[in-house]
XYZ file of C-alpha atoms in Angstrom:
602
model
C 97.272 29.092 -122.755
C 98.335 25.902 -120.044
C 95.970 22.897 -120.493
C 93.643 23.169 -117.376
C 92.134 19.247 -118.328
C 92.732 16.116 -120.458
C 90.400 17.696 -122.365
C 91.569 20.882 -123.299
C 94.736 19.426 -124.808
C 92.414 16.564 -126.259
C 90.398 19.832 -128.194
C 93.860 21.570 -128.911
C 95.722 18.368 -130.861
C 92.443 17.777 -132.701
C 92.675 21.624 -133.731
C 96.342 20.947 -134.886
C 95.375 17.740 -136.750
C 96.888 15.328 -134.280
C 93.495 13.451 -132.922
C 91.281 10.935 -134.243
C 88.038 10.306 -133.061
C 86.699 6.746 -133.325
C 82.798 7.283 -133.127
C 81.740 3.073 -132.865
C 81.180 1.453 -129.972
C 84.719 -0.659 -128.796
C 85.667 -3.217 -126.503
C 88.177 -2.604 -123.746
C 88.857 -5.602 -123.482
C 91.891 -6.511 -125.486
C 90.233 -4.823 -128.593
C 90.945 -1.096 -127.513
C 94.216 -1.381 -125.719
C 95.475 -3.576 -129.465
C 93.975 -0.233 -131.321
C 96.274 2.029 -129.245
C 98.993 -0.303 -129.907
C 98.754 -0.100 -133.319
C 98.363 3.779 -133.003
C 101.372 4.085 -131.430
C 103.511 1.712 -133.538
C 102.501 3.117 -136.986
C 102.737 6.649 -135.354
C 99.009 7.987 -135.806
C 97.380 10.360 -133.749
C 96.162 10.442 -130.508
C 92.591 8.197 -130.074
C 89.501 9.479 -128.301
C 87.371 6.748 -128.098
C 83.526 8.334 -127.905
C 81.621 4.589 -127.057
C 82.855 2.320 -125.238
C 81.072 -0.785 -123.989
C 80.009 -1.081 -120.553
C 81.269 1.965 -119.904
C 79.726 5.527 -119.441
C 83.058 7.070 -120.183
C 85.055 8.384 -122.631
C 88.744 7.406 -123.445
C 91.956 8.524 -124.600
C 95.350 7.050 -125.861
C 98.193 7.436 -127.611
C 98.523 10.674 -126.490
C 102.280 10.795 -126.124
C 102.862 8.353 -128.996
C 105.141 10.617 -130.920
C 108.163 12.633 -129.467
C 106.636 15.632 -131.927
C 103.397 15.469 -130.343
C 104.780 15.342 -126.903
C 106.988 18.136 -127.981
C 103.433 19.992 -129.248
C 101.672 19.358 -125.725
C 104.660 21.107 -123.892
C 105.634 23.521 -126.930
C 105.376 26.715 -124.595
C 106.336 25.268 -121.049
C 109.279 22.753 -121.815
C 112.045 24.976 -122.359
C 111.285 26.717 -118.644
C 110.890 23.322 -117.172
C 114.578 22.170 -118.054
C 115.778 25.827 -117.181
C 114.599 24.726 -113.941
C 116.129 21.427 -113.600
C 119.225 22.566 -114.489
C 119.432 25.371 -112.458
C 119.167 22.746 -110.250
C 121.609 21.168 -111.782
C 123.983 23.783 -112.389
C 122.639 26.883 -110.747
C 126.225 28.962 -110.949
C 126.066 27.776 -115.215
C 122.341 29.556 -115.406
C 123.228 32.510 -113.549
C 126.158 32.843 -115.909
C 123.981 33.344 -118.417
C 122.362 36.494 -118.850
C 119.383 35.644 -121.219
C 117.870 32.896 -118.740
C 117.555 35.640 -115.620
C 113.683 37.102 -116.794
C 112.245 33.353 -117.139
C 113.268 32.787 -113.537
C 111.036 34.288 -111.381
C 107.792 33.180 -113.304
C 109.269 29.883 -113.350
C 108.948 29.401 -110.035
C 105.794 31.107 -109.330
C 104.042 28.842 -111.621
C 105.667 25.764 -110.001
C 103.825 26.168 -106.741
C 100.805 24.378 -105.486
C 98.059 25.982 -104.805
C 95.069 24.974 -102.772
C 91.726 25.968 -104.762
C 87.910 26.671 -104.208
C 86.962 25.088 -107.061
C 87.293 21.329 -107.823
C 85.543 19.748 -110.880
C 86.463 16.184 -110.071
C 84.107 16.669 -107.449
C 80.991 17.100 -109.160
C 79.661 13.145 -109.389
C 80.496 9.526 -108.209
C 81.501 6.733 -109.946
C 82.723 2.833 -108.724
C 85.519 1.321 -110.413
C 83.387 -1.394 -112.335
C 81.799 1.411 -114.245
C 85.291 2.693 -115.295
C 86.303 1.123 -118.652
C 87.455 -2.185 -117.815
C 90.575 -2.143 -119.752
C 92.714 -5.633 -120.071
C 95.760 -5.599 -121.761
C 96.663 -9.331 -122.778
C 94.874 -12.704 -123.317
C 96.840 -13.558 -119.972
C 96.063 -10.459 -117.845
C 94.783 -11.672 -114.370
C 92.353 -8.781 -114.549
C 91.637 -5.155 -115.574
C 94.239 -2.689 -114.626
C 95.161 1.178 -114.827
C 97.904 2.218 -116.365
C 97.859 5.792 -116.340
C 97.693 6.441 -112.631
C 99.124 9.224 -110.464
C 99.579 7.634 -107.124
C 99.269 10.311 -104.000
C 100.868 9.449 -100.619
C 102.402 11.175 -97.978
C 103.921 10.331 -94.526
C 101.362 10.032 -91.441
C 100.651 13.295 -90.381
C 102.546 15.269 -93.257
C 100.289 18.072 -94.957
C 102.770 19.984 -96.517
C 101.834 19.375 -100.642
C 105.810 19.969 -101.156
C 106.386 16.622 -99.014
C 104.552 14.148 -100.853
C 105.230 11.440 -103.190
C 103.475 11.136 -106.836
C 104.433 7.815 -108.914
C 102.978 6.045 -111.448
C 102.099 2.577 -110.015
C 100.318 -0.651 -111.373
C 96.724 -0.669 -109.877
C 94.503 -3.917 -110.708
C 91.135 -3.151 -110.684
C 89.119 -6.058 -110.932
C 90.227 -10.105 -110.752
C 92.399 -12.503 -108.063
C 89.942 -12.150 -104.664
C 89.690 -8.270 -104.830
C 86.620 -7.565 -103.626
C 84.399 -5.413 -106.437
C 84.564 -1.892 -105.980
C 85.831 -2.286 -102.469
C 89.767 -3.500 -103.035
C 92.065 -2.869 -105.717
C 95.750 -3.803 -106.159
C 98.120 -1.264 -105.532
C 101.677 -2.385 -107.304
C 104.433 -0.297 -106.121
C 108.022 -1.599 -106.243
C 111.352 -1.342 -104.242
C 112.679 2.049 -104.617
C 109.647 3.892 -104.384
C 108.684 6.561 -101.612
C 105.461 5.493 -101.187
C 106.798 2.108 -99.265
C 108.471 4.207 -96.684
C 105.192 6.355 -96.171
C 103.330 2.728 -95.867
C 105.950 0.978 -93.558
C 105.631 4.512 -91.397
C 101.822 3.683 -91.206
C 102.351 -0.110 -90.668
C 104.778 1.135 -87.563
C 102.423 3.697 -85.854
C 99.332 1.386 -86.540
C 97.617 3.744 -88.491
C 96.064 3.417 -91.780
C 97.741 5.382 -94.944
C 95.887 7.543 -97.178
C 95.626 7.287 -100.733
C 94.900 9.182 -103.572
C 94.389 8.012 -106.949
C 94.086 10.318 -109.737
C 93.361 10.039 -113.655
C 93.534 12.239 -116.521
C 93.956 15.675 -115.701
C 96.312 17.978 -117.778
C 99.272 16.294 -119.296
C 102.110 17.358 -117.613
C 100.384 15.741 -114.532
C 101.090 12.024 -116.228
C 104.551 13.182 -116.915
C 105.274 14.042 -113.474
C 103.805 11.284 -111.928
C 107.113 9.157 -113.408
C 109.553 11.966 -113.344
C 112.315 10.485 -111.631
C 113.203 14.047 -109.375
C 115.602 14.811 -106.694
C 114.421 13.815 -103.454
C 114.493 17.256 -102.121
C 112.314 18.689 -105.177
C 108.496 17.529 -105.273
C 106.678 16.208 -108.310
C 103.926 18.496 -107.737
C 106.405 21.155 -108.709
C 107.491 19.822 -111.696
C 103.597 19.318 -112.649
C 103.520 23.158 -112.352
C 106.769 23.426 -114.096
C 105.906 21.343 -117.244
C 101.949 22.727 -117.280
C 103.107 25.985 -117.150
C 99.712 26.250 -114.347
C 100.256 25.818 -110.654
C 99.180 22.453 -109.509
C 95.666 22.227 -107.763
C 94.681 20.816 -105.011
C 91.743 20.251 -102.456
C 90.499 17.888 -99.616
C 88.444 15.576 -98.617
C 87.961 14.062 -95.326
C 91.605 14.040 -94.668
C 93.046 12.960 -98.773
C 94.348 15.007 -101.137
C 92.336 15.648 -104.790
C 93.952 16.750 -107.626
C 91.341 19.275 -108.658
C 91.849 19.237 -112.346
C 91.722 15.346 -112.668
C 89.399 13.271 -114.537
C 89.141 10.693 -111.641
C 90.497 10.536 -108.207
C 90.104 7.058 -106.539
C 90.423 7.757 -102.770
C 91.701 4.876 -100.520
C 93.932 3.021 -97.448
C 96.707 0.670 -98.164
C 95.475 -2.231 -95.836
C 98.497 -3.737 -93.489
C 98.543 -6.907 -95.376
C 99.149 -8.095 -99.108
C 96.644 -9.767 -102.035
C 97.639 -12.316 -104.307
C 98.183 -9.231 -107.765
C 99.087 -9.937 -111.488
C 99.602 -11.813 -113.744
C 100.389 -8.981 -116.265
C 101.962 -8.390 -119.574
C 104.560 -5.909 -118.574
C 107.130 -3.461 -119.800
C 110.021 -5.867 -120.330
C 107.492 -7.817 -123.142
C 106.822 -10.710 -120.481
C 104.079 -11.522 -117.949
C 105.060 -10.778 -114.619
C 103.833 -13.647 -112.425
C 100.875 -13.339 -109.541
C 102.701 -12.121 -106.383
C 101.402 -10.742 -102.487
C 101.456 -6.993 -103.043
C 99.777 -4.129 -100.999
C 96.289 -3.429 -102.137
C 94.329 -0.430 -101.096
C 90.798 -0.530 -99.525
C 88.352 1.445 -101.556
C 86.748 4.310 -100.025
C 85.250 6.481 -103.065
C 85.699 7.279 -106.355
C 84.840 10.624 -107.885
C 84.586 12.290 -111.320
C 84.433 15.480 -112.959
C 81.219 15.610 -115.779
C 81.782 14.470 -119.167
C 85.244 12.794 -117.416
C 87.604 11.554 -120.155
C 89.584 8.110 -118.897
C 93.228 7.950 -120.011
C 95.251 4.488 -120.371
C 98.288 3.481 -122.137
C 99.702 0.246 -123.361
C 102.083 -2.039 -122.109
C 104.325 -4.837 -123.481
C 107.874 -5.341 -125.245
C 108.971 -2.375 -126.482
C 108.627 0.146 -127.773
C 105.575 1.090 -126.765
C 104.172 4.628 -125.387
C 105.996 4.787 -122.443
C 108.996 4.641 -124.358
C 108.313 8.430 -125.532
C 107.551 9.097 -122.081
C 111.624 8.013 -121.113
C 112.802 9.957 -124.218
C 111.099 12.982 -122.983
C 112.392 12.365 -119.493
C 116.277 11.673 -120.724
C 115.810 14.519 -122.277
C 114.532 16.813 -119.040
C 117.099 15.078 -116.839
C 120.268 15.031 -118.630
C 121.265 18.912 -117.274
C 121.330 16.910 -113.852
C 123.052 13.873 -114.614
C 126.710 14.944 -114.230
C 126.013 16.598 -111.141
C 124.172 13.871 -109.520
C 126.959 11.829 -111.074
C 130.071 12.785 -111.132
C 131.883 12.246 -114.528
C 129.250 11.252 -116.136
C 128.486 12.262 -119.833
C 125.842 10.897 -121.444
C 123.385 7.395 -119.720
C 120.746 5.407 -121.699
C 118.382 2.512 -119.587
C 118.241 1.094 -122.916
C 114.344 0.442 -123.967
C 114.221 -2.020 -126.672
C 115.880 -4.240 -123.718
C 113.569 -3.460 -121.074
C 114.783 -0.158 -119.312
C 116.173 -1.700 -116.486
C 117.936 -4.697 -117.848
C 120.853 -3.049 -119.728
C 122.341 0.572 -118.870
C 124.723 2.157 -121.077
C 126.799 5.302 -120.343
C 129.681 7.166 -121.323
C 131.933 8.386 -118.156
C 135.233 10.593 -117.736
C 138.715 8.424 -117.121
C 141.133 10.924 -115.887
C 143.894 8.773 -114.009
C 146.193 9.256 -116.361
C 149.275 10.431 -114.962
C 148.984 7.132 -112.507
C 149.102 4.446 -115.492
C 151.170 3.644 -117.885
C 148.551 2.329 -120.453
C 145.197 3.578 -120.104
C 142.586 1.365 -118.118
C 139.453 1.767 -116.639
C 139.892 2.920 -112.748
C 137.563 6.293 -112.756
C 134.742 4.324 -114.652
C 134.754 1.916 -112.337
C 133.945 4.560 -109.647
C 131.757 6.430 -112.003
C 129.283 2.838 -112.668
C 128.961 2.043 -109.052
C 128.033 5.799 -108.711
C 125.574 4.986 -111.328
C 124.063 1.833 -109.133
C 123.480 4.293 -105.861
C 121.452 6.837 -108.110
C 117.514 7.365 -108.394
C 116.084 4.315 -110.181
C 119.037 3.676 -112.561
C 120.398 1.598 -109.460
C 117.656 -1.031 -110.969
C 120.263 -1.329 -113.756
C 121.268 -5.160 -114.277
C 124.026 -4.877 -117.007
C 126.359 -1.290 -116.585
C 128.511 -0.693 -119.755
C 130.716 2.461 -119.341
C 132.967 3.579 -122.030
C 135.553 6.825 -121.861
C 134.543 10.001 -123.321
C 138.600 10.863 -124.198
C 138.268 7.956 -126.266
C 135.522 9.081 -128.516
C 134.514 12.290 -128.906
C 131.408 11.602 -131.281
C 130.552 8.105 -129.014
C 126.869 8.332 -128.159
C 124.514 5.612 -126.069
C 121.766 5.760 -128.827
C 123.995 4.296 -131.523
C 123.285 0.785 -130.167
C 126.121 -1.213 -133.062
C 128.826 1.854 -132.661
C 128.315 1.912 -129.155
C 128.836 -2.087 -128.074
C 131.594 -2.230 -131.228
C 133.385 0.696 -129.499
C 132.982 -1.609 -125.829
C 134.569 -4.934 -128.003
C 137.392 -3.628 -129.390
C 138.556 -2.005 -126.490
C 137.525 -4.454 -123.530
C 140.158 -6.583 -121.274
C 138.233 -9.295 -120.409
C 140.089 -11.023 -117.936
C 140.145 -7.683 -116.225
C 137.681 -4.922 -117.101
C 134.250 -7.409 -115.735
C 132.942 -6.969 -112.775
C 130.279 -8.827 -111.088
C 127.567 -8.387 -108.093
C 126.335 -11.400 -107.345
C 123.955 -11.157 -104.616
C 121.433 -8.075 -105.031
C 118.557 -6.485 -105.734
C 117.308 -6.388 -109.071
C 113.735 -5.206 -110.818
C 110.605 -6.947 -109.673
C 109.736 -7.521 -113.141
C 113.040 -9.135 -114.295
C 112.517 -12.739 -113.376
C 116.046 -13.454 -114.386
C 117.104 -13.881 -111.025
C 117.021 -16.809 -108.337
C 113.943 -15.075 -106.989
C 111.807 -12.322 -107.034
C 113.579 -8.746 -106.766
C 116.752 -10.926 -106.229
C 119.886 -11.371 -108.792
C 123.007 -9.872 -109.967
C 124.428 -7.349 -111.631
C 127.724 -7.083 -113.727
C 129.455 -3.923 -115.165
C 131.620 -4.040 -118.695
C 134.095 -0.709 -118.171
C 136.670 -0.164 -121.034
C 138.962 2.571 -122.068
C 142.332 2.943 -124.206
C 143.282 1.919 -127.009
C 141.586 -1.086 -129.451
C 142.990 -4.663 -128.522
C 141.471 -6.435 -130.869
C 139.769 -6.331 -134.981
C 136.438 -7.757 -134.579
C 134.576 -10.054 -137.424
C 132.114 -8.095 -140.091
C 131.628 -10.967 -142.035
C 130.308 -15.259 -142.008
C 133.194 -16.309 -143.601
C 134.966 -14.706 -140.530
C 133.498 -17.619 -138.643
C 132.606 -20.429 -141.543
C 135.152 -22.540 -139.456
C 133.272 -22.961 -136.466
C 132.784 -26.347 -135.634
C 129.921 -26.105 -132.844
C 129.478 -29.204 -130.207
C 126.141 -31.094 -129.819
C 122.961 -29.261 -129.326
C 124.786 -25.865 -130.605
C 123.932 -24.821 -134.046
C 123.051 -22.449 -136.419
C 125.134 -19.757 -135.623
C 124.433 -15.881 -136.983
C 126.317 -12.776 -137.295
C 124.004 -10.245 -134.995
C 126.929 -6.811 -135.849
C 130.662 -6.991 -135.546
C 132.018 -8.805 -132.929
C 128.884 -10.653 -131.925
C 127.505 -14.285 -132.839
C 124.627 -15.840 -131.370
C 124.325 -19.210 -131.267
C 121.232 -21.391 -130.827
C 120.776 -24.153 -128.398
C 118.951 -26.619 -127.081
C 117.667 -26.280 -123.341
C 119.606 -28.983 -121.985
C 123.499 -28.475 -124.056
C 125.422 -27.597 -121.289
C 127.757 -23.844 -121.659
C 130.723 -25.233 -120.569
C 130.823 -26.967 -123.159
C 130.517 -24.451 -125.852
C 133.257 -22.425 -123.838
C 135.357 -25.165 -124.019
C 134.858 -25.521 -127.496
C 135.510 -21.758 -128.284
C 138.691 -21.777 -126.084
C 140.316 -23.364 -128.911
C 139.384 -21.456 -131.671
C 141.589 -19.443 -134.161
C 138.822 -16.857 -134.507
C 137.880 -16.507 -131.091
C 139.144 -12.441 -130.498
C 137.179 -11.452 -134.081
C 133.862 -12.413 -131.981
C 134.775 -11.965 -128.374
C 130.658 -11.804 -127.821
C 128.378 -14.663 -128.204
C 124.775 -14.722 -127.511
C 123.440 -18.383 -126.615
C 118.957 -18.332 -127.566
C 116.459 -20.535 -128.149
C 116.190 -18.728 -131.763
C 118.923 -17.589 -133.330
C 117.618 -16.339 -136.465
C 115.117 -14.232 -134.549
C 117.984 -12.792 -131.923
C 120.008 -11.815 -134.976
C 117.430 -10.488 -137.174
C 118.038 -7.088 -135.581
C 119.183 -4.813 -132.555
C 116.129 -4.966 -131.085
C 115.927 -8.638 -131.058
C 119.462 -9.140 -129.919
C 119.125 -6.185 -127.200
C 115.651 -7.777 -125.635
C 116.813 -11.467 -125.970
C 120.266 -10.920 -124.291
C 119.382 -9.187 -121.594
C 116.433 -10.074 -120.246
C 116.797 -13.632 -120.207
C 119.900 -13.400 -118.510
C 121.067 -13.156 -114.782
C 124.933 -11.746 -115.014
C 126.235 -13.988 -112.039
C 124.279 -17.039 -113.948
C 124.306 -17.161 -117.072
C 127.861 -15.217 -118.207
C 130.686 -17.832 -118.853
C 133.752 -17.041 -121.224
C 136.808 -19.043 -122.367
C 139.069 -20.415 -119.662
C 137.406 -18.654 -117.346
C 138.924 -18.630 -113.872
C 138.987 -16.644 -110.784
C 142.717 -14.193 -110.050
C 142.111 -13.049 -106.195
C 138.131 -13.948 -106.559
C 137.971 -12.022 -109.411
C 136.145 -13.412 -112.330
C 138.314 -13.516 -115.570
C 137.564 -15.068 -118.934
C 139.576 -14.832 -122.166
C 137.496 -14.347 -125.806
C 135.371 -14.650 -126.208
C 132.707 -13.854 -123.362
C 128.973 -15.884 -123.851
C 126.026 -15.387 -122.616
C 123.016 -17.613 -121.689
C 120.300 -15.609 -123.200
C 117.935 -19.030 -123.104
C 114.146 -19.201 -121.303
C 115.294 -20.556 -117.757
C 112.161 -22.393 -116.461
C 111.537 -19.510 -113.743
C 110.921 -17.041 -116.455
C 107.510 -15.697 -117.155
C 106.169 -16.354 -120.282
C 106.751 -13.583 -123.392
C 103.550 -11.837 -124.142
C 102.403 -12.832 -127.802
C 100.251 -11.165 -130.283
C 96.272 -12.108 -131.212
C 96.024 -12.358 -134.932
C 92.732 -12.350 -134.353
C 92.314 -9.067 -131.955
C 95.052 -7.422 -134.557
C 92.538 -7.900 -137.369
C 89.131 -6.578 -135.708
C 91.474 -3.500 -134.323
C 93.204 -2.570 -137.268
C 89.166 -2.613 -138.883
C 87.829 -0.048 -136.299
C 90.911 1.845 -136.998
C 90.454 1.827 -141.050
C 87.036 2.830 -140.903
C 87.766 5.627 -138.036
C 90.242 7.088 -140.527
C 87.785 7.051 -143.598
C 85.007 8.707 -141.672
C 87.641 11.227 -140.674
């Protein structure tokens, strides 16, 4: 049967072994969000929370912290849901294929809205200060939701189907919000819900918000499901739940009726200092003007269960939340992009920071040696599409010249790149663009570059496995310590001050340069080389591509940026970087306690 609440599916995992109750009372500040953490690192089962201080409400986490329980919550409803997408995908493959016909129709009577009578998260008031007052971090610059599904529509519109549901950062409490009156409503460049606001700013009319919580699960999901503009989130919600979305009003805003909380508002015409916050990319983002919505009333259903999730370097919760979303969208991929085989926003690097994909190069009769020329077409596709065109660093590799290539095999995947690339050709730079708000790489905020790597043919080069590959580096001042991160790649540490051109200079000579034609300058290199995750999150999101990449005799052919091996990258802290969020030991300790005593009373 579909969940019809938070919960329902709560009641059903706990059935199925996959919930843990912790009965003692818990801080939300820093003390519950750290338990969740540590839930979803050590993969343990979802957390209900039955006391929490301050608060008259129940909590939940780590509900998606597994891809197996994610798969449980959706066991009956996922298959139809990517039937769905890729019949929208594809719709001549599906109707080539007999078996999928039945599942149609109920597919898409189930994915409709429906308005209802009935409308539990009506039943009682709340404010936000009685909500749990969940902070993150030691350097938070207040409390925050991180679960919410964020309503909004044009002026006027009242079709359900023509609406906009995203997951945006809403500060709660902190800065000069007012108490129960104001709260912070983060949403970013790329989003609907800033056309729907300028189109209020423009007719001088105020826009209508809704802000839901909890609710049944596929809700959350669809909230960040990154659809086709022409297909609605509220369908997908239907999809995935396998239970028409429902919906009622309220003096003019629109209530999810199965929610936990719904947090009605209007975006005011001007901005509120917002932040700081540990984000997604494991650094603060700083305190910035965003849009912040004035408070109108907040309602709840009895016995209302608050969900929240954790955010920070990777991996973290949400990162099951983009597996499960790959996974729905890749029937749509090569249709919304052309070519286009396989894509990974890689998450131990931040999402956004560092795309790899695997593309189609087909020119062949029009070269003599293989290059890339298709790719190239295929990546800048890539940066015009849905939110991938956040995408800082583009790698593209040919499918014809790896059949068993995949994005997920991080080492195969950049070896494959390495061997094959043409540096002095196959790099090629944006230098003036948009890039994520939270990447503070850039000269400013939401400004930097972008580069793409695109190689195909044949290998060019053996790269190094080994140190005594590279025992005969001779480094210049303030470079040291160099490491061996996988074949082909070095990183280097360095002072803040040693200058890269003169480590390029340096390398320019040297006999070994092609067996590393990738070097990674840090602050630490033991730490960037202990492992792919290291290397991955240091290199790319302390880096701005038009910045920080330099290479060996690098010069410009037609403005054209070309380097020889090997290629280096300034993967330092740059002073306008946020600082990285760090652990507690102290918060680590007192969470993993409540935890060890929650699982012995189990």
């Amino acid at each position: 049967m579909p969940y019809n609440s938070l919960e329902s599916a709560l009641l059903d995992l706990e059935k199925h072994g996959m919930l843990l109750r912790i009965h003692e009372e818990v801080s939300p500040d820093l003390v519950m969000p750290k338990i969740a953490e540590i839930a979803t690192r050590e993969s343990l089962p979802a957390l209900l929370f039955e006391r929490v201080q301050n608060s008259p409400f129940r909590v939940a986490a780590n509900l998606f912290g597994t891809r197996e329980r994610a798969h449980f919550l959706f066991r009956k409803t996922l298959r139809k849901a990517e039937t769905a997408i890729a019949f929208h995908g594809d719709p001549l493959a599906i109707l080539k294929n007999p078996r999928l016909w039945p599942s149609l129709p109920s597919i898409g009577i189930s994915a409709l809205p429906i308005k209802s009578f009935k409308a539990p998260v009506l039943a009682d008031t709340t404010t936000l200060s009685k909500l749990p007052q969940i902070r993150l971090h030691q350097g938070d610059g207040g409390t925050f939701l991180t679960l919410p599904q964020v309503f909004s529509q044009m002026p006027g519109e009242r079709n359900m189907l023509k609406s906009n549901l995203g997951m945006y950062r809403i500060q709660t409490s902190g800065n000069d919000y007012i108490q129960d009156a104001e709260c912070g409503l983060h949403y970013q460049i790329e989003r609907d819900i800033a056309r729907h606001h300028e189109a209020a700013i423009l007719q001088g009319k105020p826009l209508k918000v809704s802000i839901w919580l909890g609710g049944p699960p596929a809700h959350t999901i669809a909230s960040i499901m990154p659809m086709p503009q022409e297909l609605s989130e509220l369908l997908f919600a239907g999809l995935l739940g396998g239970r028409s979305f429902r919906y009622t009003e309220y003096d003019g805003w629109k209530i999810s009726s199965d929610a936990d909380f719904c947090i009605l508002g209007e975006l005011a015409p001007t901005l509120k200092p917002e932040g700081p916050f540990g984000d997604h990319i494991g650094y603060y983002s700083a305190k910035h003007d965003f849009p912040y919505l004035n408070v109108k009333k907040v309602f709840c259903k009895k016995n209302a269960i608050y969900p929240f999730t954790t955010v920070g370097r990777p991996p973290q919760e949400d990162s099951i939340f983009g597996e499960l979303i790959a996974e729905l969208v890749k029937p749509i991929v090569p249709q919304s992009v052309t070519g286009i085989c396989e894509m990974n926003s890689v998450d131990a690097a931040g999402v956004h920071p560092l795309l790899l994909a695997i593309g189609k190069e087909r020119y062949l009769p029009y070269v003599k040696e293989r290059e890339p020329m298709e790719l190239l077409k295929e990546a800048n596709a890539l940066l015009g599409f849905n939110q991938v065109s956040l995408s800082k660093y583009v790698f593209i590799a040919a499918r014809e010249d790896s059949s068993t290539l995949n994005t997920r095999d991080f080492e195969n995947y950049f070896v494959h790149i390495l061997e094959r690339i043409h540096l002095d050709r196959d790099v090629h730079f944006q230098t003036e663009t948009t890039i994520d708000t939270l990447d503070y790489s850039g000269r400013s905020l939401n400004h930097g570059s972008k580069v793409i790597f695109a190689a195909a043919g044949t290998p060019i080069r053996s790269l190094g496995r080994s140190t005594e590959e590279f025992s005969n580096l001779h480094l210049p001042e303030g470079f040291s310590n160099p490491q061996l991160a996988f074949p082909g790649v070095l990183v280097v540490e360095a002072s803040k001050t040693a200058p890269m051109k003169n480590l390029a200079d340096t390398l320019s000579h040297w006999n070994a340069r092609e067996k590393f034609p990738w070097v990674t300058v840090a602050d630490d290199a033991s730490f960037a080389a202990k492992n792919m995750d290291n290397w991955l999150w240091v290199t790319f999101t302390r880096s701005d591509p038009a910045r920080d990449i330099y290479g060996a005799n690098a010069h410009f052919q037609n403005k054209h940026w070309a380097s020889e091996a090997p290629i280096l990258i300034d993967a330092r802290m740059k002073p306008q970087m946020q600082p990285a969020v760090e652990e507690d030991i102290r918060i680590e300790s007192l969470a993993r306690d409540i935890l060890f005593r929650a699982q012995k009373q189990k």
